[in-house]
Every structure is written in C-alpha cells, then in structure tokens.
JSON list of C-alpha atoms in Angstrom, two decimals:
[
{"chain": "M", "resi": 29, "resn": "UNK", "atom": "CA", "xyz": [-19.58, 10.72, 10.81]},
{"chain": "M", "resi": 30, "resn": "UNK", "atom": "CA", "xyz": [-20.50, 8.61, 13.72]},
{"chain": "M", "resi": 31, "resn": "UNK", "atom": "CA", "xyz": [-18.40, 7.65, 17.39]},
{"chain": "M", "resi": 32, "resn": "UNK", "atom": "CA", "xyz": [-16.05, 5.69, 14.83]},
{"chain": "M", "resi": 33, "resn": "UNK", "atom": "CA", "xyz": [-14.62, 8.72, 13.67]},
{"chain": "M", "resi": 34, "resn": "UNK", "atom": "CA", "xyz": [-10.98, 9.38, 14.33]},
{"chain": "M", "resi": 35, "resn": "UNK", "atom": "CA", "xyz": [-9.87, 12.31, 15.02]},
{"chain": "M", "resi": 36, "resn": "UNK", "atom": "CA", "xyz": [-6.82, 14.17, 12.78]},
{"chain": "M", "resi": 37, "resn": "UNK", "atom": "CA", "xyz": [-4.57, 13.35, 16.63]},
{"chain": "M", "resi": 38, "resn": "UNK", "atom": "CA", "xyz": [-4.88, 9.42, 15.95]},
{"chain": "M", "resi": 39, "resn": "UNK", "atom": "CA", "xyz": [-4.39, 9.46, 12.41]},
{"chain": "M", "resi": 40, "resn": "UNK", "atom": "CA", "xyz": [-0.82, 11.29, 13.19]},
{"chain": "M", "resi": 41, "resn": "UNK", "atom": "CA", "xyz": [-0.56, 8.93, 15.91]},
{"chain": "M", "resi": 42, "resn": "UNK", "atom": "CA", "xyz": [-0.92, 5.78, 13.64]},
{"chain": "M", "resi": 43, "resn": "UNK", "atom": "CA", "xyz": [1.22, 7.46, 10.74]},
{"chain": "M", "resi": 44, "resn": "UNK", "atom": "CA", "xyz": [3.93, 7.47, 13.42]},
{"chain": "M", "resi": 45, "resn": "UNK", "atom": "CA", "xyz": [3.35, 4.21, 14.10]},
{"chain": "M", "resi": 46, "resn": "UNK", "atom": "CA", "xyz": [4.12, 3.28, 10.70]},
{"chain": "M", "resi": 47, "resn": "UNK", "atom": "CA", "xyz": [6.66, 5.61, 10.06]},
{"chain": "M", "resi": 48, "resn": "UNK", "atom": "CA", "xyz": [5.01, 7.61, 7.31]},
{"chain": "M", "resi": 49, "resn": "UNK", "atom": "CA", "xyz": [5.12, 11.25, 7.09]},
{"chain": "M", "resi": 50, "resn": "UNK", "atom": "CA", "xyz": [1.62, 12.72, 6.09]},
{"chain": "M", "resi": 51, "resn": "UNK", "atom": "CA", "xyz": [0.72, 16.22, 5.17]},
{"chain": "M", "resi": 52, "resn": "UNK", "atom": "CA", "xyz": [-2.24, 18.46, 6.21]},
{"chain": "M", "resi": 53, "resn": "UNK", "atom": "CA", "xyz": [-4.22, 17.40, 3.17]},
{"chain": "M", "resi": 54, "resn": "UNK", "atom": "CA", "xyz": [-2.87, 13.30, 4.35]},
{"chain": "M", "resi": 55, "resn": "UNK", "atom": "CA", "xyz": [-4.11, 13.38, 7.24]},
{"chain": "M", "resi": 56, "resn": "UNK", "atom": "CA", "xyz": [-7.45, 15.11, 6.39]},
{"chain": "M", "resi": 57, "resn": "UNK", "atom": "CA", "xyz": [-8.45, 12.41, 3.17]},
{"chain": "M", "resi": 58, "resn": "UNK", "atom": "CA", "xyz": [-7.10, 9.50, 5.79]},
{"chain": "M", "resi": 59, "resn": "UNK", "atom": "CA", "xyz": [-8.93, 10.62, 9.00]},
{"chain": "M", "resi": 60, "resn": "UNK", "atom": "CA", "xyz": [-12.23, 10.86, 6.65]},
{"chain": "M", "resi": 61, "resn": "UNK", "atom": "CA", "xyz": [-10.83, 7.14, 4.56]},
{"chain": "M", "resi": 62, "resn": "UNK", "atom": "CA", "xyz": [-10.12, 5.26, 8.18]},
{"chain": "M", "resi": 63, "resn": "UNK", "atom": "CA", "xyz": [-13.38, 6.48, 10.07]},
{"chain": "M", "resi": 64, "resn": "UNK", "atom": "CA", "xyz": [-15.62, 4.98, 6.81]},
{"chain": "M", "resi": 65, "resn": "UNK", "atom": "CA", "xyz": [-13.76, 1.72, 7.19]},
{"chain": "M", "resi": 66, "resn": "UNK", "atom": "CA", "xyz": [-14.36, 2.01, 10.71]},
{"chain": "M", "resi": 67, "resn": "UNK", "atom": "CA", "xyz": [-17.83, 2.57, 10.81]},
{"chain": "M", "resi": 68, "resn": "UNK", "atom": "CA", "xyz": [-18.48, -0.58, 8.12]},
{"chain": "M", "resi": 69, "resn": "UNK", "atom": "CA", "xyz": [-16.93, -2.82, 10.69]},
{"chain": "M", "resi": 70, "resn": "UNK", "atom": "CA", "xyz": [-19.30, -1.42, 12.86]},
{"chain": "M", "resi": 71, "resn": "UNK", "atom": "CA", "xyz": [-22.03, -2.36, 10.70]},
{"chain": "M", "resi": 72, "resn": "UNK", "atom": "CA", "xyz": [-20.16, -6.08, 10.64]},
{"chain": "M", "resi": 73, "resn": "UNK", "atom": "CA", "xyz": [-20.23, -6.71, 13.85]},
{"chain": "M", "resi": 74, "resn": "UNK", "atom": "CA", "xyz": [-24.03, -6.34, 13.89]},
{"chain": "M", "resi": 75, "resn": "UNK", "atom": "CA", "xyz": [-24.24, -9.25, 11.76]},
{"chain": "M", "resi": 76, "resn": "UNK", "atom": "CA", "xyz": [-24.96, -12.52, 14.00]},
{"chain": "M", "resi": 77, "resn": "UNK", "atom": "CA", "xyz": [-22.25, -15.03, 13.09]},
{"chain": "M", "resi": 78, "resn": "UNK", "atom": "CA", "xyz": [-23.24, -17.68, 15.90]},
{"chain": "M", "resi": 79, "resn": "UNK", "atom": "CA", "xyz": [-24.55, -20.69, 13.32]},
{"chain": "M", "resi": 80, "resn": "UNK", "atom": "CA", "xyz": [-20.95, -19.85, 11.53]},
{"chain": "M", "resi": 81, "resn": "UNK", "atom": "CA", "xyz": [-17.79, -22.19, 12.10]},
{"chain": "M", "resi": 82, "resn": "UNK", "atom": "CA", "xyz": [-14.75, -20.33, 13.45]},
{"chain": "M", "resi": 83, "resn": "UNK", "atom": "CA", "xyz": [-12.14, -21.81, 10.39]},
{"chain": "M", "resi": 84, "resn": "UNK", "atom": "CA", "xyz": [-15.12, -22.00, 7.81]},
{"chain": "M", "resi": 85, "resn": "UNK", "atom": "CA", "xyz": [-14.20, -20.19, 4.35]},
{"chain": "M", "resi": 86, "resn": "UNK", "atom": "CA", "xyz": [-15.87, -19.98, 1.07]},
{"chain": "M", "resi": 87, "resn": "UNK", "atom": "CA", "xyz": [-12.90, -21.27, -0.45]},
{"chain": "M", "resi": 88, "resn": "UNK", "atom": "CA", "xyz": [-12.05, -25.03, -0.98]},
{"chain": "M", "resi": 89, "resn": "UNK", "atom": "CA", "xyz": [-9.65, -26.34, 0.10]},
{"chain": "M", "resi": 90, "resn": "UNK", "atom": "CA", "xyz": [-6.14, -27.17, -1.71]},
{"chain": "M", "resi": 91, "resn": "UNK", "atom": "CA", "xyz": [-2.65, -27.84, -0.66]},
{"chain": "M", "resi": 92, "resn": "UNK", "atom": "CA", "xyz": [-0.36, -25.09, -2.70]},
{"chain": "M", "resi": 93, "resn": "UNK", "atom": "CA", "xyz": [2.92, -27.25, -1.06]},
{"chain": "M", "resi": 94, "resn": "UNK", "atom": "CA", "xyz": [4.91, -29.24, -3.66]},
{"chain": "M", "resi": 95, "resn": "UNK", "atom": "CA", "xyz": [5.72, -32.76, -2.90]},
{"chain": "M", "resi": 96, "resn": "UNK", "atom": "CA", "xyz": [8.93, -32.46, -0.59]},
{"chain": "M", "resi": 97, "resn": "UNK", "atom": "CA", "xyz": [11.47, -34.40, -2.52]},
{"chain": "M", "resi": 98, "resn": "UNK", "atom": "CA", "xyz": [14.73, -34.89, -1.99]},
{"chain": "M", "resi": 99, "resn": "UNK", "atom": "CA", "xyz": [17.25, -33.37, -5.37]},
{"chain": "M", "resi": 100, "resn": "UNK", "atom": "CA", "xyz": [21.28, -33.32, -6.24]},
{"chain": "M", "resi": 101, "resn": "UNK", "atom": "CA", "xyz": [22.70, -31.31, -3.63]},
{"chain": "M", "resi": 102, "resn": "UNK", "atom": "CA", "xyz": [24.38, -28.04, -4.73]},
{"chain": "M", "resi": 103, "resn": "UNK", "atom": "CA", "xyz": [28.58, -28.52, -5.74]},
{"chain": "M", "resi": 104, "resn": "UNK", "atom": "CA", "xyz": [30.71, -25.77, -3.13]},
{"chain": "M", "resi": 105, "resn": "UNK", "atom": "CA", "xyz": [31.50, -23.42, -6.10]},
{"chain": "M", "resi": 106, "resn": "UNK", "atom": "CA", "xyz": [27.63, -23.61, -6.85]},
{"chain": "M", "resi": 107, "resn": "UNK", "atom": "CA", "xyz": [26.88, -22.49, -3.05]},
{"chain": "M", "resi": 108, "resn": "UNK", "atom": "CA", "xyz": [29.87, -20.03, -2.66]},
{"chain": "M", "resi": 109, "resn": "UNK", "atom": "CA", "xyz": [28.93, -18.74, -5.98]},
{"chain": "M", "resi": 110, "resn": "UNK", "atom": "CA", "xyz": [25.88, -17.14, -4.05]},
{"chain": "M", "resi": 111, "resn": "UNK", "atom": "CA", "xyz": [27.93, -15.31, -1.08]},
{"chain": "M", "resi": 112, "resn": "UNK", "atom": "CA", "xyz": [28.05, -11.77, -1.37]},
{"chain": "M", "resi": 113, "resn": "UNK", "atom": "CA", "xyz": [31.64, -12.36, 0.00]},
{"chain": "M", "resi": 114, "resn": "UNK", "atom": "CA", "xyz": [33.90, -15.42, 0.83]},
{"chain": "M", "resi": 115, "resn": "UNK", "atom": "CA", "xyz": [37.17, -16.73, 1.35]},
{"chain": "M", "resi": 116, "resn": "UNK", "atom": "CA", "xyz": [37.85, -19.58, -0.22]},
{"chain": "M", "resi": 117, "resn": "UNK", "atom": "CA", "xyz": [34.97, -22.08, 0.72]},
{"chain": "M", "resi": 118, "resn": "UNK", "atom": "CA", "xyz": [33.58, -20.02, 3.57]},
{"chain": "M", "resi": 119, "resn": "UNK", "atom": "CA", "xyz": [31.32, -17.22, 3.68]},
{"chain": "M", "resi": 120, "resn": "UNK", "atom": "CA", "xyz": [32.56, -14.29, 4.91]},
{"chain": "M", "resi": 121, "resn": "UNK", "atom": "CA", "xyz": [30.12, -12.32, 7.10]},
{"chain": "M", "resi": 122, "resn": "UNK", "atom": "CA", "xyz": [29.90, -9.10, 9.45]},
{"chain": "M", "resi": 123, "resn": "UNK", "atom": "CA", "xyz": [31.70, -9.31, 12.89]},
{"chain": "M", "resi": 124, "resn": "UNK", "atom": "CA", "xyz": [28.03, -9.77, 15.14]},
{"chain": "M", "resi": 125, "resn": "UNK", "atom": "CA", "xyz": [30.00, -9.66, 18.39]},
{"chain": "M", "resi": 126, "resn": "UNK", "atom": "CA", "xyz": [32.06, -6.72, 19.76]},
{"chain": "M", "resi": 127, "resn": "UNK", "atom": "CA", "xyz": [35.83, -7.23, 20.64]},
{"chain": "M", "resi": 128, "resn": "UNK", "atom": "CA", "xyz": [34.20, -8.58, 24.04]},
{"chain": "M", "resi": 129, "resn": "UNK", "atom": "CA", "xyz": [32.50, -11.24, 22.48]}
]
C-alpha cells in the first residue's frame, strides 16, 4: 500500500470512535478497505480544481420544498391522540429537573 495506509491501531481507534466492535478478521478487511479509499483521495487531490466554482454541481437545480401553506389546525383529541401519555389535555412527560429544580 502506500503512506495512506492505516495501520490495524487506527482502525480500532476509529471503530471506537463509532462504537462498533470489530473482530481480528474486521479490522484486517477494514484497515486494507479504508487505506484504498484513502489512497484514491490521494489521487483526487492531484486533480487541479482551480477553473472550478466552489458550490458548482452537475446537478440542476430544483426546490424539493412544498409551497408553505397554511391548513385546518389539528382538534385537542386529534393532538393528544398522539402523546405517548397525557392527562386530560396535557401531555404528560418525564420529570427533566431533579427535586432541586
């Protein structure tokens, strides 16, 4: 491989990052799967990007938003209907404070 290799100490080291528990065999197939992608960004970076605009993309653009526009507003019984608890027309939540607060 080339100086983007990891070795098998930061692939552990970025498993624990992400909480995942990887065995022997893991951390072997990552170390070898996270050097390649490290070494083709590498190889990007070589590429001169100057004449390129920052927020240019090969995609056109389109808004994906809907219209905001105003509806019927929901009944109480249609909003307490959707509390995983409540008394009455309240929600009932978890105490967030101590007894101090």
């Amino acid at each position: 491989m080339s100086e983007a290799a990891l070795t098998q100490a930061e692939v552990r080291a970025i498993a624990e990052l992400a909480r995942l528990e990887l065995s022997d065999a893991d951390v072997a197939r990552y170390q070898k799967q996270l050097s390649d992608i490290l070494v083709y960004f590498q190889k990007l970076e070589e590429l001169d990007t100057s004449h390129i605009d920052p927020t240019s993309s090969v995609l056109p653009l389109t808004t994906v938003m809907r219209a905001d526009e105003a509806g019927s507003a929901l009944t109480v019984d249609q909003v307490i209907a959707n509390a995983p608890d409540s008394d009455g027309e309240q929600f009932r939540v978890r105490a967030v404070l101590g007894a101090d607060g």
